[in-house]
CSV table of N, CA and C in Angstrom, one decimal:
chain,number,residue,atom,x,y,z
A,1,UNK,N,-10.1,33.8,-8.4
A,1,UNK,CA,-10.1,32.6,-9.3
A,1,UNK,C,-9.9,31.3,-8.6
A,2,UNK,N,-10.2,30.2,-9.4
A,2,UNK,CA,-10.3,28.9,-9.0
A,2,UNK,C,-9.2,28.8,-8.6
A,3,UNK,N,-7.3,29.0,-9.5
A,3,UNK,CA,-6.7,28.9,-9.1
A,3,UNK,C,-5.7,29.3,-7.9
A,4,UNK,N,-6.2,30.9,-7.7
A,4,UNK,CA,-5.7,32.0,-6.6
A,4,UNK,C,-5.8,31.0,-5.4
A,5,UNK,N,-7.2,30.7,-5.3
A,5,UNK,CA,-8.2,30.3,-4.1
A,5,UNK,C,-7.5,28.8,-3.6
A,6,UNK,N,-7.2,27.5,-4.7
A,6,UNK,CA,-6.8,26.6,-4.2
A,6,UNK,C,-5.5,26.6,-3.7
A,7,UNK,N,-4.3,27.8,-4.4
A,7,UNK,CA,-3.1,27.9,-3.7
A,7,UNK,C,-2.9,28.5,-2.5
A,8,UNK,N,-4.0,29.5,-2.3
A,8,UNK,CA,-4.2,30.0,-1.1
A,8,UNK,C,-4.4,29.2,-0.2
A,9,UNK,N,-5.3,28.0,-0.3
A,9,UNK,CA,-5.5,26.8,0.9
A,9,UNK,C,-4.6,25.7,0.8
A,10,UNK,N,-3.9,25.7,-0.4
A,10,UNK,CA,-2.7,24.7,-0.2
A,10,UNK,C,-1.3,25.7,1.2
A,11,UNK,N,-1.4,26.8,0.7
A,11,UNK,CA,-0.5,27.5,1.9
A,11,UNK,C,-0.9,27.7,3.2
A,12,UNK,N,-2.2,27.8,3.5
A,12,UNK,CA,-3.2,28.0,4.4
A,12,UNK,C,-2.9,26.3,5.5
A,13,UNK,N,-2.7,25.3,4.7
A,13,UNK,CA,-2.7,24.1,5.1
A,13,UNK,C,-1.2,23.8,5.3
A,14,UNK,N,-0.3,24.3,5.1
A,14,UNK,CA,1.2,23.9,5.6
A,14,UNK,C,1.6,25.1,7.4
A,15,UNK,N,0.2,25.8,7.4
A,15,UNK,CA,0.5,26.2,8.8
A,15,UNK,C,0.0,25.7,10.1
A,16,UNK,N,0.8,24.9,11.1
A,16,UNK,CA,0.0,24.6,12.1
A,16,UNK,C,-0.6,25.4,12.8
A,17,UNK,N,-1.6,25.4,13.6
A,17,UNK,CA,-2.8,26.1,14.3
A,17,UNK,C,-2.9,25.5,15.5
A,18,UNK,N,-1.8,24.2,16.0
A,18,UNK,CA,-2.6,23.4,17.4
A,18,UNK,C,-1.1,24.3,18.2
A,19,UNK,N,-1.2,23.5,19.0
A,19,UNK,CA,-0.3,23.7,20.5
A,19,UNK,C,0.9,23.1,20.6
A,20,UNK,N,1.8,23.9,20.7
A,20,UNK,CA,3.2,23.0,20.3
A,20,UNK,C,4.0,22.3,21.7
A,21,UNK,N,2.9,22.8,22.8
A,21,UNK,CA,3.3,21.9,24.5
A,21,UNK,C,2.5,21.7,24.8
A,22,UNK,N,2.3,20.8,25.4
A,22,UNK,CA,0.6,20.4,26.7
A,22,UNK,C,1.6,20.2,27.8
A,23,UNK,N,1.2,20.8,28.7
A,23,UNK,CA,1.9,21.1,30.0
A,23,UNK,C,1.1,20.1,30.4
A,24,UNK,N,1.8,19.5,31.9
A,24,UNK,CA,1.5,18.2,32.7
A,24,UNK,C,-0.2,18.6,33.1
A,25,UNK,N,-0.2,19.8,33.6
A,25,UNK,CA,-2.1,20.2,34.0
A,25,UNK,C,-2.9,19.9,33.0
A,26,UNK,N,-2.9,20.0,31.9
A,26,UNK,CA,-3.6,20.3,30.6
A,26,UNK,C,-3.6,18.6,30.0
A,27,UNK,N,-3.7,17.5,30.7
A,27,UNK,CA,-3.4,16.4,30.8
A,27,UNK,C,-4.7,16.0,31.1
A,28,UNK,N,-5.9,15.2,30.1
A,28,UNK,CA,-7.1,15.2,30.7
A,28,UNK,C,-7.5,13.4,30.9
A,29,UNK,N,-7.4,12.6,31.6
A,29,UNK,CA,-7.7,11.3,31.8
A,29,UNK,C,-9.3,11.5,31.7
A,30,UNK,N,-9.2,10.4,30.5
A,30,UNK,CA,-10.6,10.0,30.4
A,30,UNK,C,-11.1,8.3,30.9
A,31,UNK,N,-12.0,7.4,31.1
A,31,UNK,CA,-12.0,6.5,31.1
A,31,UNK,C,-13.0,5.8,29.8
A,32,UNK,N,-12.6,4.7,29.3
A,32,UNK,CA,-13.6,3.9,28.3
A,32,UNK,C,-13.8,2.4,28.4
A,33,UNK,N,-14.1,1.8,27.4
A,33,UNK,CA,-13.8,0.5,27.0
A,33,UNK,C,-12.9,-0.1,27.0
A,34,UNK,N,-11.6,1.1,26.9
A,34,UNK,CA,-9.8,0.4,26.5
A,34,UNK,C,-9.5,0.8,28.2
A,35,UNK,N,-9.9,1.1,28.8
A,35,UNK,CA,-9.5,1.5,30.3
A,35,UNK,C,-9.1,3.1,30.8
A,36,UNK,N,-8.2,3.3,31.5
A,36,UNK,CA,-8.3,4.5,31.6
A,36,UNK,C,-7.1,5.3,31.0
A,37,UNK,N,-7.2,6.4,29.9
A,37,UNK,CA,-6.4,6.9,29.4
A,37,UNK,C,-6.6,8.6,29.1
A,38,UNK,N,-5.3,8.6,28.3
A,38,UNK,CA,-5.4,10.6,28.0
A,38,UNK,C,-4.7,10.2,26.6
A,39,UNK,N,-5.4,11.0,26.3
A,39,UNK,CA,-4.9,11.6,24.5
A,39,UNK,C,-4.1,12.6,24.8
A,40,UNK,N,-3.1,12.5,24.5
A,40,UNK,CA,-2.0,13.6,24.2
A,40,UNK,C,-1.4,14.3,23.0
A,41,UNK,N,-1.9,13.9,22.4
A,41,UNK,CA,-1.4,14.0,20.0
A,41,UNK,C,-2.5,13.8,19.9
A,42,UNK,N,-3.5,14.4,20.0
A,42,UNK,CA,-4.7,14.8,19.1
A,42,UNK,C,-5.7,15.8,18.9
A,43,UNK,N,-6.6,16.2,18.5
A,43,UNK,CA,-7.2,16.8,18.0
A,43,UNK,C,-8.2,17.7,19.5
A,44,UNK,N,-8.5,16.5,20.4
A,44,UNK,CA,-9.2,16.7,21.4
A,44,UNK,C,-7.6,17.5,23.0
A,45,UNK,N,-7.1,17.0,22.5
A,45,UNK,CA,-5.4,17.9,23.2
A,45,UNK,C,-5.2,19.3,22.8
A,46,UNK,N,-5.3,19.3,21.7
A,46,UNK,CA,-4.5,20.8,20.5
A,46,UNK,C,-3.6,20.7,20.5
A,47,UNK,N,-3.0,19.4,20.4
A,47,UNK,CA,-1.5,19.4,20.3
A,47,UNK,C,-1.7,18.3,19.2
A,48,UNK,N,-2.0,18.5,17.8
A,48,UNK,CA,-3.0,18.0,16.7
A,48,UNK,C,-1.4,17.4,16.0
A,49,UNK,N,-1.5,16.1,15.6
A,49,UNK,CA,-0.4,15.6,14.7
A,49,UNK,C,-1.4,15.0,13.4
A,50,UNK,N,-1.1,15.3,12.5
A,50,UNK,CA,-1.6,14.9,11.3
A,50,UNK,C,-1.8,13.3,11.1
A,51,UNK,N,-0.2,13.2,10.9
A,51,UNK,CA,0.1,11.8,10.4
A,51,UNK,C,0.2,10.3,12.0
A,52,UNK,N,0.1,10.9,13.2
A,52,UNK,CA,0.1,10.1,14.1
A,52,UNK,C,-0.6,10.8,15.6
A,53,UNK,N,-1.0,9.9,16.3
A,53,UNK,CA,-1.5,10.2,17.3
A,53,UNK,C,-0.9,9.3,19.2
A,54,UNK,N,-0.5,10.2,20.2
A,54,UNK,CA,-0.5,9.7,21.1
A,54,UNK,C,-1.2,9.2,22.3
A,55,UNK,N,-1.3,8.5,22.9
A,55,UNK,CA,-2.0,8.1,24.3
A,55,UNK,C,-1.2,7.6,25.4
A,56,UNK,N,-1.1,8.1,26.4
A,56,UNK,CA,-0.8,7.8,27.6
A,56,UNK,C,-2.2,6.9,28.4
A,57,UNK,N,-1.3,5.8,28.9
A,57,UNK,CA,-2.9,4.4,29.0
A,57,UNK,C,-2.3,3.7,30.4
A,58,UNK,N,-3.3,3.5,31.5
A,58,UNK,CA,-2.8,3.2,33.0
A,58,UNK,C,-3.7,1.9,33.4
A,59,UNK,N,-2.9,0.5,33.4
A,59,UNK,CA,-3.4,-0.4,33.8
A,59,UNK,C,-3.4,-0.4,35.3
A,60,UNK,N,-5.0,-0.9,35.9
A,60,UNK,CA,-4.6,-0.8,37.2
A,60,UNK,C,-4.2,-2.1,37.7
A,61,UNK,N,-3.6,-2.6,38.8
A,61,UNK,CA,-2.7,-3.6,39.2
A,61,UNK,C,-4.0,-4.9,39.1
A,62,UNK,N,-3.5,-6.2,38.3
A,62,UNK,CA,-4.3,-6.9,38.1
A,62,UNK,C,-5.3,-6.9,37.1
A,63,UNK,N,-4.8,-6.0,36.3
A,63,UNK,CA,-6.1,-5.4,35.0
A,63,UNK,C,-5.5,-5.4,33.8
A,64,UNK,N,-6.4,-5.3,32.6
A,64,UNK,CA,-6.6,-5.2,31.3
A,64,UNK,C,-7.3,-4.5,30.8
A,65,UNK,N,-6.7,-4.1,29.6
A,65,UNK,CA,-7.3,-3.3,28.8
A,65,UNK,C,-8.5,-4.1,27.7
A,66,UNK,N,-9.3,-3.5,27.2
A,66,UNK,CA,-10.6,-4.1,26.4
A,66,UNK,C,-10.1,-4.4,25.5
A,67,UNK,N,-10.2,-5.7,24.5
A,67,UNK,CA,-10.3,-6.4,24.0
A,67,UNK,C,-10.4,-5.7,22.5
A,68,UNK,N,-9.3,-5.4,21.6
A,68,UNK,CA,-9.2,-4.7,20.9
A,68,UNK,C,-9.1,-4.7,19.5
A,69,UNK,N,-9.2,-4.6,18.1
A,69,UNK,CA,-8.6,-4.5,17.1
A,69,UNK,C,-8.7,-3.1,16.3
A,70,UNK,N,-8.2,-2.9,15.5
A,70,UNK,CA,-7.9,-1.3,14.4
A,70,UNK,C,-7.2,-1.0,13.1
A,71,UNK,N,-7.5,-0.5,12.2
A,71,UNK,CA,-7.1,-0.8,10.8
A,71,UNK,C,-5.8,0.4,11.1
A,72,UNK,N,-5.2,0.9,11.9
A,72,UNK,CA,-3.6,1.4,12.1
A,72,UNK,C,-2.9,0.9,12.8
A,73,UNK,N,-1.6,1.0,12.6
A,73,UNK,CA,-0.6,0.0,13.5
A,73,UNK,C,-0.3,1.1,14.4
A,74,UNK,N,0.4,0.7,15.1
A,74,UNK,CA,0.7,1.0,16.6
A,74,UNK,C,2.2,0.5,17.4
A,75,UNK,N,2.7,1.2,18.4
A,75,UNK,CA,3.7,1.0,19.3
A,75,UNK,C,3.4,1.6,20.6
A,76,UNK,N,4.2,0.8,21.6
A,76,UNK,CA,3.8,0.9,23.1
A,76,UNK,C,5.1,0.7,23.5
A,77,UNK,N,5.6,2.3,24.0
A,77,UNK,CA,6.4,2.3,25.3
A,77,UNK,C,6.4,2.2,26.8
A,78,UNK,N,6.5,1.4,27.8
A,78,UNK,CA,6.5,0.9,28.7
A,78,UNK,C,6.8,1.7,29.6
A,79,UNK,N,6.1,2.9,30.3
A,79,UNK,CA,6.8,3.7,31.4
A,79,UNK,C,7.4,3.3,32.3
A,80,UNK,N,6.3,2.4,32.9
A,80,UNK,CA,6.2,1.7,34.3
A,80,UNK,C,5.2,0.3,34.3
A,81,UNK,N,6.3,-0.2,35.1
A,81,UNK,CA,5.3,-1.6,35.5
A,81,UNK,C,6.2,-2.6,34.8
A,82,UNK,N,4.9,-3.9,34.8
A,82,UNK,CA,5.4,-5.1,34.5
A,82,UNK,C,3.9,-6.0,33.8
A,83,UNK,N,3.9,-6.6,32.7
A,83,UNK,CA,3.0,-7.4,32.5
A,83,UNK,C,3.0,-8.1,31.0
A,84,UNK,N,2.6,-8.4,30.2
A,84,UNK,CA,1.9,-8.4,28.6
A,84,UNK,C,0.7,-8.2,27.8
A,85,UNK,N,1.5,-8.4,26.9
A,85,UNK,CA,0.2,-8.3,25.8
A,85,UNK,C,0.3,-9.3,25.1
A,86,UNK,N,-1.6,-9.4,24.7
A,86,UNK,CA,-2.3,-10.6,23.8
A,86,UNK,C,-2.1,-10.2,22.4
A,87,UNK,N,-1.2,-10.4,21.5
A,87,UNK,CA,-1.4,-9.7,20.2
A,87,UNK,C,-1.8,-11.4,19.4
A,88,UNK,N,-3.3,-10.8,18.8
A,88,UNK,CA,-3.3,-12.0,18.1
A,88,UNK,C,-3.1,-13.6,18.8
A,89,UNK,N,-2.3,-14.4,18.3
A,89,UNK,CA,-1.9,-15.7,19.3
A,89,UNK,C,-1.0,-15.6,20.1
A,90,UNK,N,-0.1,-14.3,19.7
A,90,UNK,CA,0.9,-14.6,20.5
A,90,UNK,C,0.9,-13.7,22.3
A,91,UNK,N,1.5,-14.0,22.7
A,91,UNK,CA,1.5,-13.6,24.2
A,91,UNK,C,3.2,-12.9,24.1
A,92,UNK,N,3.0,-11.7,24.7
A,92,UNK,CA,4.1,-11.0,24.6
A,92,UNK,C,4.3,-9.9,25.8
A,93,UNK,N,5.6,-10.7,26.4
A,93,UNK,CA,5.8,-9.9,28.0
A,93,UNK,C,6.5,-8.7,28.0
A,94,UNK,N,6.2,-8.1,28.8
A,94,UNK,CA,7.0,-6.5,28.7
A,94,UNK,C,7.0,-5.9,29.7
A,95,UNK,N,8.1,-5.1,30.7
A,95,UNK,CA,8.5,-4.4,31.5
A,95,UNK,C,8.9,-2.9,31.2
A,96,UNK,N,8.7,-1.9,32.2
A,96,UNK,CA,9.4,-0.7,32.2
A,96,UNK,C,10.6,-1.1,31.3
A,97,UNK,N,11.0,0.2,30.1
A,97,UNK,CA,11.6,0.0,29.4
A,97,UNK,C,11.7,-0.3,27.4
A,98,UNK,N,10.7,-1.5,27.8
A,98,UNK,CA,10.6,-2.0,26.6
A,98,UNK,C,9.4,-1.5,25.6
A,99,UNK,N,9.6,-1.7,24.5
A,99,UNK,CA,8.4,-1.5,23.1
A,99,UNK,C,8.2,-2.4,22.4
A,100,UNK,N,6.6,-2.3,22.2
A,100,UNK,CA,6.1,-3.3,21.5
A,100,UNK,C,5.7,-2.9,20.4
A,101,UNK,N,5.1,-3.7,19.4
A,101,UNK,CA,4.3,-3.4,18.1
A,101,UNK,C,3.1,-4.2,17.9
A,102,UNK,N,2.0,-3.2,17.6
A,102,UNK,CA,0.8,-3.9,17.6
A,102,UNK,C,0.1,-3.5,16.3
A,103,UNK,N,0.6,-4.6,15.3
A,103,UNK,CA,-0.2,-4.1,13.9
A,103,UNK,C,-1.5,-4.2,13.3
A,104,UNK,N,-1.8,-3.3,12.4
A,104,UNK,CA,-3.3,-3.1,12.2
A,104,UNK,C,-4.1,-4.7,11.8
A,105,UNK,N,-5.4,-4.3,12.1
A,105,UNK,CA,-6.4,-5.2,11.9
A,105,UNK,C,-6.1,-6.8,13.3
A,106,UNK,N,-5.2,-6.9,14.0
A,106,UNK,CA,-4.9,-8.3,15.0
A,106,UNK,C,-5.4,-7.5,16.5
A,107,UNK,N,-6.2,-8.5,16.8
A,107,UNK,CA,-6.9,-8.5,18.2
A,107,UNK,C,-5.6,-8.2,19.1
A,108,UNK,N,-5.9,-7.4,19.9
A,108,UNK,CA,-4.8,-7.0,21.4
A,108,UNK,C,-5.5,-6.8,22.5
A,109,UNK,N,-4.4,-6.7,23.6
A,109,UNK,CA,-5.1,-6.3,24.8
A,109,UNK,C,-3.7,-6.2,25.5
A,110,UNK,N,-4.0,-5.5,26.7
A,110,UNK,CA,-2.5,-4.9,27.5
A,110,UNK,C,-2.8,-5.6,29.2
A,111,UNK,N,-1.9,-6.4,30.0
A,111,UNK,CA,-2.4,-7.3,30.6
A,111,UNK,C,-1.3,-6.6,31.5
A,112,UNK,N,-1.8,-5.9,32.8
A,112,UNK,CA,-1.0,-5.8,34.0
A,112,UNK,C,-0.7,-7.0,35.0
A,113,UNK,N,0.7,-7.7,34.8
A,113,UNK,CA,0.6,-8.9,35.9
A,113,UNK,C,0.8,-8.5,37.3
A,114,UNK,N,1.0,-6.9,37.7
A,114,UNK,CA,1.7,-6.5,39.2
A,114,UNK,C,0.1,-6.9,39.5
A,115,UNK,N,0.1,-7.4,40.8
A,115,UNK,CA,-1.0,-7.4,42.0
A,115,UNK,C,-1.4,-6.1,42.6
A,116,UNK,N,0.0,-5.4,42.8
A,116,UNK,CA,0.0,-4.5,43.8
A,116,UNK,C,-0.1,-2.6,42.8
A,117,UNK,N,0.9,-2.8,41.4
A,117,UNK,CA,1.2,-1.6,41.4
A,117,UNK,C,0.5,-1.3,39.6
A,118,UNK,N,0.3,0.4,39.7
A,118,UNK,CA,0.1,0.2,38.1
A,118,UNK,C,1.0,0.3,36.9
A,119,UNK,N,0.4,0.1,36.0
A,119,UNK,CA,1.2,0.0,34.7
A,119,UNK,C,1.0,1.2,33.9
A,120,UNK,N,1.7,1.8,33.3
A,120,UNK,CA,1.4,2.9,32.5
A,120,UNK,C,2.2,2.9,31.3
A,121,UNK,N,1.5,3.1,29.9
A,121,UNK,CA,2.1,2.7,28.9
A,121,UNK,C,1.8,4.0,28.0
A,122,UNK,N,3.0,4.6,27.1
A,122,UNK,CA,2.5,5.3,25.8
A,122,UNK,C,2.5,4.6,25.0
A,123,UNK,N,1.4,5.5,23.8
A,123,UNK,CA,1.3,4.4,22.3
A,123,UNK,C,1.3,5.3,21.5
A,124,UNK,N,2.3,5.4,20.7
A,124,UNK,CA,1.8,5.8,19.6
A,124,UNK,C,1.4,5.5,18.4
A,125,UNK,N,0.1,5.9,17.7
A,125,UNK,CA,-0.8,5.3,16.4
A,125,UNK,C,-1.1,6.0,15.4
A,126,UNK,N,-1.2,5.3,14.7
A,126,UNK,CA,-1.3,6.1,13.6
A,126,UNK,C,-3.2,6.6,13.3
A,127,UNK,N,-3.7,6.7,13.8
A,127,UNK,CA,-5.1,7.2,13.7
A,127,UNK,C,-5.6,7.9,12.8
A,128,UNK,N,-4.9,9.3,13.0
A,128,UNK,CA,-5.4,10.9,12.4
A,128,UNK,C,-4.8,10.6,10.9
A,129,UNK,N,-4.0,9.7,10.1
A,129,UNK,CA,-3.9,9.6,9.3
A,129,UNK,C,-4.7,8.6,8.7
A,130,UNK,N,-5.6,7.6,9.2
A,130,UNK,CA,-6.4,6.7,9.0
A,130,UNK,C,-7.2,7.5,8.7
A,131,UNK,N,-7.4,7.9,9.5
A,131,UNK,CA,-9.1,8.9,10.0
A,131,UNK,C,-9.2,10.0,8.3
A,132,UNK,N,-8.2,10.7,8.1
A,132,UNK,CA,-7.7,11.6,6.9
A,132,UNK,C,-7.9,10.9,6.0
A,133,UNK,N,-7.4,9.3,5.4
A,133,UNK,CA,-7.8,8.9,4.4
A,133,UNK,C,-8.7,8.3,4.5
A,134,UNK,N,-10.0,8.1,5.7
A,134,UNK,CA,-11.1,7.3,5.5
A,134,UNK,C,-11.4,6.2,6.0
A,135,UNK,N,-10.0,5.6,6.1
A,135,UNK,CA,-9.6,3.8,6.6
A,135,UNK,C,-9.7,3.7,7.6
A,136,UNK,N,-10.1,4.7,8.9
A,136,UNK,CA,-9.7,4.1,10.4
A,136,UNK,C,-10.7,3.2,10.6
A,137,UNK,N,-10.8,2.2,11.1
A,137,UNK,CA,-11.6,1.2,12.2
A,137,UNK,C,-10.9,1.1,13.2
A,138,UNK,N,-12.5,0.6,14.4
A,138,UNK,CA,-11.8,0.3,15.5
A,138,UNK,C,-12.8,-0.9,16.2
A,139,UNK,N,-12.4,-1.7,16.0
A,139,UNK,CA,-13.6,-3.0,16.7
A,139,UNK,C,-13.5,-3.4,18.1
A,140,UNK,N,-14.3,-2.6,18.9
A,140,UNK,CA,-14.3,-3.1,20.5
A,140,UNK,C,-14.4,-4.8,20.7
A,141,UNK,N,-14.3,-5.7,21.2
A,141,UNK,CA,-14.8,-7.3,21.4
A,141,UNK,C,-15.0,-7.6,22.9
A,142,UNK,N,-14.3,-6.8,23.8
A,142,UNK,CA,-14.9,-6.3,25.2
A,142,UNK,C,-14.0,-5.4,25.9
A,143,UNK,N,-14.5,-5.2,26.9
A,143,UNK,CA,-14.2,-4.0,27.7
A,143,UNK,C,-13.0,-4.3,29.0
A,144,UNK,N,-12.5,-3.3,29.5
A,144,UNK,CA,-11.3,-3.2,30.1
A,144,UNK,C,-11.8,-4.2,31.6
A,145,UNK,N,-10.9,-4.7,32.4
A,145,UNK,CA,-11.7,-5.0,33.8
A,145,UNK,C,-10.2,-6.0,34.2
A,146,UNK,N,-10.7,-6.8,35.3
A,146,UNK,CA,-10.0,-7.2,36.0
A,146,UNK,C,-9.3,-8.2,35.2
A,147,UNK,N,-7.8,-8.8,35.0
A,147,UNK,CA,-6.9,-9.8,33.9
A,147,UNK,C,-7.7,-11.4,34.8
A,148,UNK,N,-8.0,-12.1,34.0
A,148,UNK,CA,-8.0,-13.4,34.8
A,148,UNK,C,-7.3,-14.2,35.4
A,149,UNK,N,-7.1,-14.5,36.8
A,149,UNK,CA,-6.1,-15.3,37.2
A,149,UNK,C,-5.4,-16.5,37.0
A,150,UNK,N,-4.0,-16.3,37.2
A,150,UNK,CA,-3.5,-17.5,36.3
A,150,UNK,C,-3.4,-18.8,36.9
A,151,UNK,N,-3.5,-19.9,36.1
A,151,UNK,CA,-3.8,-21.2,36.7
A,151,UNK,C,-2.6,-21.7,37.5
A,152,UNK,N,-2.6,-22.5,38.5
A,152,UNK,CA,-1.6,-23.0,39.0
A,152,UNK,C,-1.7,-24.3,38.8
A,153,UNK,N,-0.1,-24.8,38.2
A,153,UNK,CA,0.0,-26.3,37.8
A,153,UNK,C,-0.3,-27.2,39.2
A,154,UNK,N,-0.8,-27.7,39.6
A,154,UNK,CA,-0.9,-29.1,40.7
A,154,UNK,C,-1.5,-30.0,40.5
């Protein structure tokens, strides 16, 4: 019956199916538009979160990430390095250590100021629940590449 059948998939649906570790090997770097990164909390992992999704994301020294906006909000923990981010108008510095917040729909970008070393940042977002209810966007405005150098007052 109609009802048997929908309780059956409401039970069906409170059991996870993905992977409850991704071992360091099983760690796949991809490159894009946002620069070079690995999904770790998603769908393309098996380490599948419903309601949020992670990325591990590596600026390389003197670089940026593409030029970004997204209808989910977002946070960035700071593994390593040193640099900021464009959120919107504001300019916001960050070092190993620190977290930021980058909320939905405002232009961002992740700005490595080392010359020499890289930057590596996790984020977690909320995506897979965007995606679930329908709402996710994601508006590229450009692509990852070298940060522009900064002017010197003289």
């Amino acid at each position: 019956t109609f009802y048997d059948s929908l309780m059956e998939r409401q039970a069906d649906s409170r059991k996870y199916k993905g992977k409850l570790i991704l071992k360091k090997k099983d760690i796949h770097w991809h490159v894009s538009p946002q620069g070079r990164n690995a999904a770790v909390v998603d769908a393309t992992s098996g380490l599948e979160a419903k309601t949020f999704g992670m990325v591990l994301t590596e600026i390389p020294p003197g670089s940026q990430s593409g030029l970004h906006r997204h209808t989910f909000e977002a946070v960035a923990y700071v593994l390593k390095g040193e640099g900021y981010d464009l959120i919107g108008d504001e300019r916001v510095d960050w070092e190993a250590g620190d977290l930021f917040y980058m909320p939905p729909n405002v232009t961002h970008r992740h700005v490595n100021k080392d010359p020499a070393k890289t930057a590596r940042l996790l984020q977690v977002e909320a995506w897979p629940l965007m995606i679930y209810l329908g709402v996710s966007e994601m508006v590229q405005s450009e692509g990852a590449g070298k940060a522009p150098r900064a002017k010197v007052a003289g």
